[in-house]
Coordinates of C-alpha atoms in Angstrom, one line a residue:
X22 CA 43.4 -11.0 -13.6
X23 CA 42.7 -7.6 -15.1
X24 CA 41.4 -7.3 -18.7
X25 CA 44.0 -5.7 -20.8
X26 CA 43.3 -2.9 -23.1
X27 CA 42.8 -5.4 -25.7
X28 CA 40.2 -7.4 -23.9
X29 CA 36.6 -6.2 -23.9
X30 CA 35.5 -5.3 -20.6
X31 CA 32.6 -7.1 -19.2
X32 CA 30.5 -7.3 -16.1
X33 CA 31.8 -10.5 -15.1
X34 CA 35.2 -9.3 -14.6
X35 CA 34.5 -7.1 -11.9
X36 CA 35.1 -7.4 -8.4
X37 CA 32.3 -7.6 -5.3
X38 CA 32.2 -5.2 -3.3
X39 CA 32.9 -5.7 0.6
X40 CA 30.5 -2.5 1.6
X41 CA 31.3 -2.0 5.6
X42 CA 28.7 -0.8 7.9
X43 CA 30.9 3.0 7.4
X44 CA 30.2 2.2 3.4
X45 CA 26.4 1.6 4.2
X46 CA 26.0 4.7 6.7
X47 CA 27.4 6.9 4.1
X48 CA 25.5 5.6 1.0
X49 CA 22.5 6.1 3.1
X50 CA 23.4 9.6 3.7
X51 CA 24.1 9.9 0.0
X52 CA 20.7 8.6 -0.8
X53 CA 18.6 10.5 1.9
X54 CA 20.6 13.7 1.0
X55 CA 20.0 13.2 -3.3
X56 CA 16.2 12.7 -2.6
X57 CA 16.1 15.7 -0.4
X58 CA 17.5 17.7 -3.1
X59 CA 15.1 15.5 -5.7
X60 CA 11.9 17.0 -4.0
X61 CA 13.5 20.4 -3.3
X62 CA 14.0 20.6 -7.2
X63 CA 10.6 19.3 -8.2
X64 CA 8.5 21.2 -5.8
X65 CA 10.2 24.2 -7.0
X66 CA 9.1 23.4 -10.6
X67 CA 5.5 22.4 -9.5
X68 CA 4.5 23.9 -6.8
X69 CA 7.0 27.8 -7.4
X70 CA 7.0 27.9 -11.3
X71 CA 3.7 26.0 -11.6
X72 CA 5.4 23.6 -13.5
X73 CA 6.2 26.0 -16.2
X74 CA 10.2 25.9 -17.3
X75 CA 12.3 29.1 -16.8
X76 CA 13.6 29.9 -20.4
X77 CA 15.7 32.9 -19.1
X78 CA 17.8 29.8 -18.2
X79 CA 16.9 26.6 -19.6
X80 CA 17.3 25.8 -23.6
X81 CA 14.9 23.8 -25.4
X82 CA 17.2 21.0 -27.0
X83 CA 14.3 18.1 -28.2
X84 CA 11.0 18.1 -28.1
X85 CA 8.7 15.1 -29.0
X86 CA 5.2 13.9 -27.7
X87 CA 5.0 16.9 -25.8
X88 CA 7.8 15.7 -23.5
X89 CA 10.5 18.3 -23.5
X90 CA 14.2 18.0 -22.2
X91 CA 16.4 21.8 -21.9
X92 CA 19.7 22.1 -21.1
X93 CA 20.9 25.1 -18.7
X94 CA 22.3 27.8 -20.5
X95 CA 25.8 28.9 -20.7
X96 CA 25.9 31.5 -18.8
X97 CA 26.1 30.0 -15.7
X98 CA 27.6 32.4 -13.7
X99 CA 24.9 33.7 -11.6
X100 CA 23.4 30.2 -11.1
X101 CA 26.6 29.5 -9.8
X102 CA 26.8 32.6 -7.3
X103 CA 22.9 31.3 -5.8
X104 CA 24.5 27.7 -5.2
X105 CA 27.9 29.1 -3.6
X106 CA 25.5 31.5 -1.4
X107 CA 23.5 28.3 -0.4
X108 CA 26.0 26.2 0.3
X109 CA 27.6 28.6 2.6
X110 CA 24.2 29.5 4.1
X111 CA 23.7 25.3 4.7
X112 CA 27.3 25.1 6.6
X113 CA 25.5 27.0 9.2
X114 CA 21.9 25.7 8.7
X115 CA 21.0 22.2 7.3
X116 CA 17.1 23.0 7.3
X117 CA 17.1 23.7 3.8
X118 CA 18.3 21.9 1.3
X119 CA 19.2 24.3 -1.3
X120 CA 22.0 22.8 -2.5
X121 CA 22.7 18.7 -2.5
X122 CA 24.7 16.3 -4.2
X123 CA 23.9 16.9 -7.5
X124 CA 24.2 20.4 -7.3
X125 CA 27.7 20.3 -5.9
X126 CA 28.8 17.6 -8.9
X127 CA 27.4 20.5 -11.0
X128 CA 29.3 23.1 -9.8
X129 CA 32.7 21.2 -10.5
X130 CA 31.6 20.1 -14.5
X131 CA 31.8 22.2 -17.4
X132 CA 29.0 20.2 -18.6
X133 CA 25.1 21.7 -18.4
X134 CA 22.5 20.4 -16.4
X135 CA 19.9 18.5 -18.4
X136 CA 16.0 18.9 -17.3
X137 CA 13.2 16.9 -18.8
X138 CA 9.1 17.3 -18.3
X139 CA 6.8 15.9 -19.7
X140 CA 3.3 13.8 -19.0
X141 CA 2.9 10.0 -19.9
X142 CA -0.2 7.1 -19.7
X143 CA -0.6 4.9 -16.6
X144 CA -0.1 5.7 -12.9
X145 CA 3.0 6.1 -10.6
X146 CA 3.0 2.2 -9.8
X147 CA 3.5 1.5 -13.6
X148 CA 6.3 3.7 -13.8
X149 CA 7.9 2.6 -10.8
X150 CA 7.2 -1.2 -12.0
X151 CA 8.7 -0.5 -15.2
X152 CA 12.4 1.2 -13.7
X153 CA 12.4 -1.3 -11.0
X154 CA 15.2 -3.6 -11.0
X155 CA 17.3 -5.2 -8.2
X156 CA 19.7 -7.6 -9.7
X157 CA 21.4 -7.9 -13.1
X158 CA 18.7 -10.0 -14.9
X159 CA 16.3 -7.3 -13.9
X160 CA 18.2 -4.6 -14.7
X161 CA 19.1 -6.5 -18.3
X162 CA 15.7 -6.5 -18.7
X163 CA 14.5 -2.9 -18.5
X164 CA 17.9 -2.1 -20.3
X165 CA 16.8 -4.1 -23.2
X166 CA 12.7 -2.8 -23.2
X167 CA 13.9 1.0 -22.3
X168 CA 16.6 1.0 -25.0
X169 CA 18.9 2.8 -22.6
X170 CA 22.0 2.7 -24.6
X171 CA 24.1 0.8 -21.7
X172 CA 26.3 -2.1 -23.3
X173 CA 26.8 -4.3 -19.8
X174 CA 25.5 -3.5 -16.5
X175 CA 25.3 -5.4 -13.1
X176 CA 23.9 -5.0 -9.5
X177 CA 26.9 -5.0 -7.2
X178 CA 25.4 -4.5 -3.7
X179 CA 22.2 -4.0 -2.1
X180 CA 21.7 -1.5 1.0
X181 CA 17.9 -1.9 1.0
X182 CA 15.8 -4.1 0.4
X183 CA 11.5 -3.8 -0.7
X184 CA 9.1 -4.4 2.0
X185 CA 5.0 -5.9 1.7
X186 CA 4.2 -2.0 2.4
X187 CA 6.9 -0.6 0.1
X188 CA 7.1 -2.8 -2.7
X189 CA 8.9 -0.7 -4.6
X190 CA 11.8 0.9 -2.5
X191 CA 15.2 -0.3 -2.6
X192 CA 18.9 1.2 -2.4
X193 CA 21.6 -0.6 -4.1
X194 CA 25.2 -0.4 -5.8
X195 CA 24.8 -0.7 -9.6
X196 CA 27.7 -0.4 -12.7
X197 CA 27.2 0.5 -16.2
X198 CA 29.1 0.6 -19.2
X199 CA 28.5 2.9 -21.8
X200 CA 29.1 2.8 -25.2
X201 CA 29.2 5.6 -28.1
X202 CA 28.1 3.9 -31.4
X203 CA 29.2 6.0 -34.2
X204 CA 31.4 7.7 -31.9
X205 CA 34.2 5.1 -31.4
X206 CA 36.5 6.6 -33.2
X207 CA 36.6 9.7 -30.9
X208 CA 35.3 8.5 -28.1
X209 CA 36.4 5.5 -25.6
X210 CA 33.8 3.8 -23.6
X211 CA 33.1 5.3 -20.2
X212 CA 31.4 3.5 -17.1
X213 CA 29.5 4.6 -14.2
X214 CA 29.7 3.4 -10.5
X215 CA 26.4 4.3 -8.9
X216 CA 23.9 4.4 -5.9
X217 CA 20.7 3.1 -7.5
X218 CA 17.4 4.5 -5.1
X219 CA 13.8 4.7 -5.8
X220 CA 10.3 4.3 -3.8
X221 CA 7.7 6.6 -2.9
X222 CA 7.2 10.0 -0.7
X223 CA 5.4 12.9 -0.4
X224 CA 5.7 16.3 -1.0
X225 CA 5.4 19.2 1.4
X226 CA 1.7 19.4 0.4
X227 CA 0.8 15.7 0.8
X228 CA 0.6 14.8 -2.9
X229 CA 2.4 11.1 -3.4
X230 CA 5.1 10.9 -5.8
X231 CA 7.5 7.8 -6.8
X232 CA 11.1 8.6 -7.5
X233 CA 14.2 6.9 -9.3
X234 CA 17.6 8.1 -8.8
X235 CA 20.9 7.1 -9.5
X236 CA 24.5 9.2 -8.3
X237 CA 28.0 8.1 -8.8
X238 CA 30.0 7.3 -6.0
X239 CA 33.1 5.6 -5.2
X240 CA 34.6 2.8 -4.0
X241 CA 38.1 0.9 -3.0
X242 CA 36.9 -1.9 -4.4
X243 CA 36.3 -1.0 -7.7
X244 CA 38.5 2.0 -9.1
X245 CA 38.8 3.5 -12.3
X246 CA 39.5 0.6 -15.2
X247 CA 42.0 2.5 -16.7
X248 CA 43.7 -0.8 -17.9
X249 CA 40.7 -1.5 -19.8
X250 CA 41.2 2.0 -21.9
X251 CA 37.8 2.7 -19.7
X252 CA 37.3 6.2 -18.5
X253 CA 34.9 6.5 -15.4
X254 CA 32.3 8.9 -15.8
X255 CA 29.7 10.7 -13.8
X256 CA 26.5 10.7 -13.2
X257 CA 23.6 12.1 -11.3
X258 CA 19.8 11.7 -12.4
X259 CA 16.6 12.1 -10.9
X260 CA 13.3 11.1 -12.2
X261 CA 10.3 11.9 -10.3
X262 CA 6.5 10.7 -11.3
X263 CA 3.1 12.2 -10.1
X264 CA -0.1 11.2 -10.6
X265 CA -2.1 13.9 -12.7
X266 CA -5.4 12.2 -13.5
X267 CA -6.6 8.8 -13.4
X268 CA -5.2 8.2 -16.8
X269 CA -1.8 10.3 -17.1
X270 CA 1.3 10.7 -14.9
X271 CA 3.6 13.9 -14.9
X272 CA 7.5 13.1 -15.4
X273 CA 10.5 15.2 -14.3
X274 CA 13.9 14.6 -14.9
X275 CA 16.7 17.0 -14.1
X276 CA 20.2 15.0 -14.8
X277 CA 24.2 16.0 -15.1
X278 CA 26.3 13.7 -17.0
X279 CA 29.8 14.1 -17.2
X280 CA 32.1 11.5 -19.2
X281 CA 35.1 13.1 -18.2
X282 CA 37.9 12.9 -21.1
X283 CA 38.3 15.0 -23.7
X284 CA 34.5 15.2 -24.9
X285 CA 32.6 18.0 -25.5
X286 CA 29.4 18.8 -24.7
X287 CA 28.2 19.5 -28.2
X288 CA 28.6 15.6 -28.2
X289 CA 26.9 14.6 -24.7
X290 CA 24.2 17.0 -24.2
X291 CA 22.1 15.3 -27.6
X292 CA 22.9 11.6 -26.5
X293 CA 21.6 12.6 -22.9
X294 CA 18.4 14.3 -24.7
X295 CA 17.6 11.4 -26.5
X296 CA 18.0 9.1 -23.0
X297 CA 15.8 11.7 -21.3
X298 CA 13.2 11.5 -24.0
X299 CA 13.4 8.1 -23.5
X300 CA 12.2 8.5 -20.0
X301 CA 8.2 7.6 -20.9
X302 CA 9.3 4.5 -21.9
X303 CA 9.1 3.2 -18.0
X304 CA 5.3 3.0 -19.0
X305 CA 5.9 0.5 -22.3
X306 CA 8.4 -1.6 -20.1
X307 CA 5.4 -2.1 -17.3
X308 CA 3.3 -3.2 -19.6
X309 CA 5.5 -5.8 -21.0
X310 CA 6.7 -7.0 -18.1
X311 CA 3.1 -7.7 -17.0
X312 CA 2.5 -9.0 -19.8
X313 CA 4.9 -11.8 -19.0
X314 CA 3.8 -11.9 -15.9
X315 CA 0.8 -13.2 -17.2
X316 CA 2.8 -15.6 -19.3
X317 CA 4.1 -17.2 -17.0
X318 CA 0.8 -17.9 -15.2
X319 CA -0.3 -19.2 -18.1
X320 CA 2.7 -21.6 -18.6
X321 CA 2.4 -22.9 -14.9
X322 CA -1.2 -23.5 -15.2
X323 CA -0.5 -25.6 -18.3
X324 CA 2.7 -27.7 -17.0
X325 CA 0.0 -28.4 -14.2
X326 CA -2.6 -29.3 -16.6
X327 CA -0.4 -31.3 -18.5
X328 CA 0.8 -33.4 -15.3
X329 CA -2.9 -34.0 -14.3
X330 CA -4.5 -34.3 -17.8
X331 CA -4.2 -36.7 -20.4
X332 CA -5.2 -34.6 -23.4
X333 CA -7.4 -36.7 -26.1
X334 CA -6.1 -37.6 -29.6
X335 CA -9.8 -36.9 -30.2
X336 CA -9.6 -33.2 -28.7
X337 CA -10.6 -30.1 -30.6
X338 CA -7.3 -28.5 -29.7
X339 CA -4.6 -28.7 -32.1
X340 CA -1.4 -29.9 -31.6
X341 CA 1.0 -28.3 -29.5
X342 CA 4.2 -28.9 -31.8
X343 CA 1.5 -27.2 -34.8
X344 CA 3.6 -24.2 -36.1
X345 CA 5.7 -23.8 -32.6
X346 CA 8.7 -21.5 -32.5
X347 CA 11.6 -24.1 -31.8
X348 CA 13.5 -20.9 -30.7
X349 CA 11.3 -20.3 -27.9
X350 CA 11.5 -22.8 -24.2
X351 CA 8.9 -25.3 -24.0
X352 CA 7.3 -23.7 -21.2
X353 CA 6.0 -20.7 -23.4
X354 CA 4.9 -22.6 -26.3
X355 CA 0.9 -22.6 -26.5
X356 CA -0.1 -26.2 -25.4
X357 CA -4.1 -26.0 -26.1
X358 CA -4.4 -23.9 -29.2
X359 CA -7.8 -23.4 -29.1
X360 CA -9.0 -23.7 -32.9
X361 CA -12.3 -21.6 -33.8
X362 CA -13.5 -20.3 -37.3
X363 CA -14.7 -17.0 -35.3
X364 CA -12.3 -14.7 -34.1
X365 CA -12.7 -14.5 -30.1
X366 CA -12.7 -11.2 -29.4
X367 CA -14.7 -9.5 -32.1
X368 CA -16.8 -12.9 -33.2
X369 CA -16.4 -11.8 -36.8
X370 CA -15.5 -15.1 -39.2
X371 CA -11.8 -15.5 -39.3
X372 CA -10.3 -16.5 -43.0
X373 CA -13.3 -14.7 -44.7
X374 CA -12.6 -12.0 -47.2
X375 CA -13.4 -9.2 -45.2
X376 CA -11.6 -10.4 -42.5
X377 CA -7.7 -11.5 -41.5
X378 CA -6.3 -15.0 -41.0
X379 CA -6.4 -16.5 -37.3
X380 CA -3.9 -16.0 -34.5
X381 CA -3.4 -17.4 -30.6
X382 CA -3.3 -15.1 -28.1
X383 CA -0.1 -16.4 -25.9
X384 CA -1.8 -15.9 -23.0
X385 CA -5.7 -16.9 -23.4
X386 CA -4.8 -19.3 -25.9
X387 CA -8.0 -18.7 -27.8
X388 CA -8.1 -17.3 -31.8
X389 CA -8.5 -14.5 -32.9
X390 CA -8.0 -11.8 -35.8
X391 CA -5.3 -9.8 -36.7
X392 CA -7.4 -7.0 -36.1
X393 CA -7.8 -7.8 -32.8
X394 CA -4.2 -8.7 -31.7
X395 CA -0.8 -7.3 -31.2
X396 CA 2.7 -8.3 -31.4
X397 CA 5.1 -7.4 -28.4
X398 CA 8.6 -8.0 -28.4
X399 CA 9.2 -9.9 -24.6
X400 CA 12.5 -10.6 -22.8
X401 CA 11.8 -14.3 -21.6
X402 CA 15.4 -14.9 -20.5
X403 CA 17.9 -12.7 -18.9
X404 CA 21.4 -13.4 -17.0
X405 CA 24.4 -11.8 -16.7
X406 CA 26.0 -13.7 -20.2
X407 CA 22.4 -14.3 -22.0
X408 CA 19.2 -12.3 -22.8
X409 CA 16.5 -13.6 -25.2
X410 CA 14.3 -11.1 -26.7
X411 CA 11.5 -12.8 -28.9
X412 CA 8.0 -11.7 -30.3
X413 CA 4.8 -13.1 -29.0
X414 CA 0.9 -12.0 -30.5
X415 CA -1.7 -11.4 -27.7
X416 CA -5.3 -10.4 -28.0
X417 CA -6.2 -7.1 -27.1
X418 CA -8.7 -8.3 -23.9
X419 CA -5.7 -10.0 -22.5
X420 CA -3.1 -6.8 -23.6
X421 CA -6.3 -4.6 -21.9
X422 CA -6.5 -6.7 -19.1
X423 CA -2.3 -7.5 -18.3
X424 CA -2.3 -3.1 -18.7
X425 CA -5.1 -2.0 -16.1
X426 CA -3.7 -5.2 -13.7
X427 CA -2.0 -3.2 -10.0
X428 CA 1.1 -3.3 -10.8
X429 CA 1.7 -3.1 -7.2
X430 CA 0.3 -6.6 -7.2
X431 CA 2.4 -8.1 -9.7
X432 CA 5.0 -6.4 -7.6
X433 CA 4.7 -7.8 -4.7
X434 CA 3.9 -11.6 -6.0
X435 CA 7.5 -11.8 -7.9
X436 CA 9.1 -10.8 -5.1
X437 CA 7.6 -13.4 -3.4
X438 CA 8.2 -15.8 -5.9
X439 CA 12.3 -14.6 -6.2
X440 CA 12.5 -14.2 -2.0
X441 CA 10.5 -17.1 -0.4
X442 CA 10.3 -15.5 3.2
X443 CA 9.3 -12.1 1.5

């Protein structure tokens, strides 16, 4: 049964989708086309403009961290005229691909393009481990660590599946809801049915680059949920990351959102800025996620420890029930707290007056100082009705060391944990 107008729409009300081998052949098309125009777009920007932003017709709209998201310019009309000339100019010739999906969703919106750039810590492989999601738990996940401002989401289909030498590349059918806090008296909530593509390439010059990129597309089985008082919007977003040094990454991002309706741009174009800006957050969400990685490495080798051991009464290890979280499963409570009056990182005394009281690293299970831990907000849980967010403290060798781990690696080893004949 539909929801009614009065229900609030969820991801469990929605159909599956029966995609046909016509369905797949043409959201392959859709993909290879919206990457072709990805590249054409960056490689303009880096390789043409030296990636240097063309104010004549891009607006600075935020700025922060010295990443930088423009909208294009009102006067559109001459940016128009180059896309109408290309498009006609492709009709007869297809070796070019001046003008693509995103470009033709454009040209029917009377919202701007958005374009983002900016530089972030960590390499391509972080980023792409940190957008990287191919079910709804996964994509739960990343919603909650990149704060994308979605209020349900699921993975509908997939087209194409990682392999051992592409870890990272995938095409699938994914929905989102959107929601407009502080808006919602104006606005009604919008959702977005999308291809969802990302994996590695190279430009024309042999330089590797990792993509992401989402476009919205139809489908029979899924139309617009009007009887939910939901308007479908679109969408169309590309973010591309290249390695700059061994330390720092170079984003792009050029995006069109269009929520359809009644609202106005003056109302989109700063809630897309402030997604775009979010874009460097890919990195933060690698790093947690391998962080719990490690976690859970941790929490097998204990259950086995526990199932082979019988600890001492007698042992220098405190108890495992000593100040646990009753909040958080069994499996991630520290079973071998490993009690020292020296913190185990810097070896200064812990308790003393010059120095902070004793914590446990979550995954090394040793003590340590306050100076010489942090506190990380992890998703340990995530389904399609449930997603537990809680904090954890880990020592800064173990942070260090879950940060500078391949995340190719960790890749590669989940999705053999998740797929058994991976």
């Amino acid at each position: 049964m539909a929801p009614s107008s009065l229900m609030p729409m969820s991801a469990k009300y929605l159909p599956r989708l029966h995609i046909t081998p016509a369905d797949e052949h043409e959201l392959k098309n859709l993909a290879d086309e919206s990457l072709r125009e990805t590249m054409h777009l960056y490689e303009e920007y880096l390789y043409v403009n030296r990636r240097q932003v063309d104010k004549a017709r891009w607006k600075l709209v935020k700025e922060y961290e010295g990443t930088q998201v423009f909208k294009e310019r009102e006067d559109r009309s001459a940016v128009d005229a180059a896309a109408a000339e290309s498009l006609s100019s492709t009709r007869n010739k297809r070796h070019t691909m001046e003008i693509g999906p995103k470009a033709a969703m454009a040209a029917n919106s009377h919202m701007p393009l958005m374009l983002m750039s900016g530089t972030a810590q960590g390499t391509i492989d972080d980023a792409l481990y940190g957008v990287y999601s191919d079910d709804t738990s996964t994509m739960r996940t990343r919603g909650a660590y990149g704060k994308d401002m979605m209020e349900d989401l699921a993975m509908l289909a997939s087209i194409e599946t990682p392999t051992l030498h592409d870890p990272f590349d995938h095409l699938n059918v994914a929905w989102m809801l959107r929601d407009f806090p502080g808006l919602n008296a104006i606005a009604r909530k919008r959702d977005f049915l999308l291809i969802d593509k990302m994996g590695t390439t190279t430009t024309s010059r042999g330089e590797r680059v990792g993509y992401y990129i989402v476009h919205s597309i139809q489908h029979r089985d899924l139309p617009e949920l009007k009887q939910a008082g939901i308007i479908r919007g679109l969408l169309s977003y590309c973010l591309v990351f290249r390695q700059l040094d061994g330390e720092r990454i170079e984003l792009f991002n050029q995006t069109l959102v269009d929520p359809g309706g009644s609202l106005m741009a003056f109302v989109v174009v700063p809630e897309t800025a402030k997604t775009l800006l979010a874009n460097g957050n890919v990195i933060h969400t690698a790093h947690k996620k391998k962080l719990f990685y490690f976690m859970r490495k941790q929490a097998r080798l204990n259950a086995l420890t526990a199932s082979h051991v019988n600890p001492s009464p007698h042992s220098n290890s405190s108890s495992s029930s000593e100040n646990s979280d009753a909040s958080v499963p069994a499996r991630y409570q520290i079973t071998r707290r490993l009690v020292s009056d020296h913190c185990a990182s810097c070896e200064k005394k812990i308790g003393s007056i010059f120095s902070s009281s004793g914590v446990f690293c979550q995954i090394c299970q040793r003590m340590v100082c306050g100076r010489c831990s942090v506190k990380k907000s992890i998703v340990i849980e995530a389904t399609e009705r449930k997603l537990v967010l809680k904090p954890f403290v880990f020592c800064i060798l173990c942070t260090l060391k879950a940060k500078n781990f391949p995340a190719a690696q960790i890749q590669i080893e989940e999705l053999r944990e998740r797929r058994p004949l991976f």
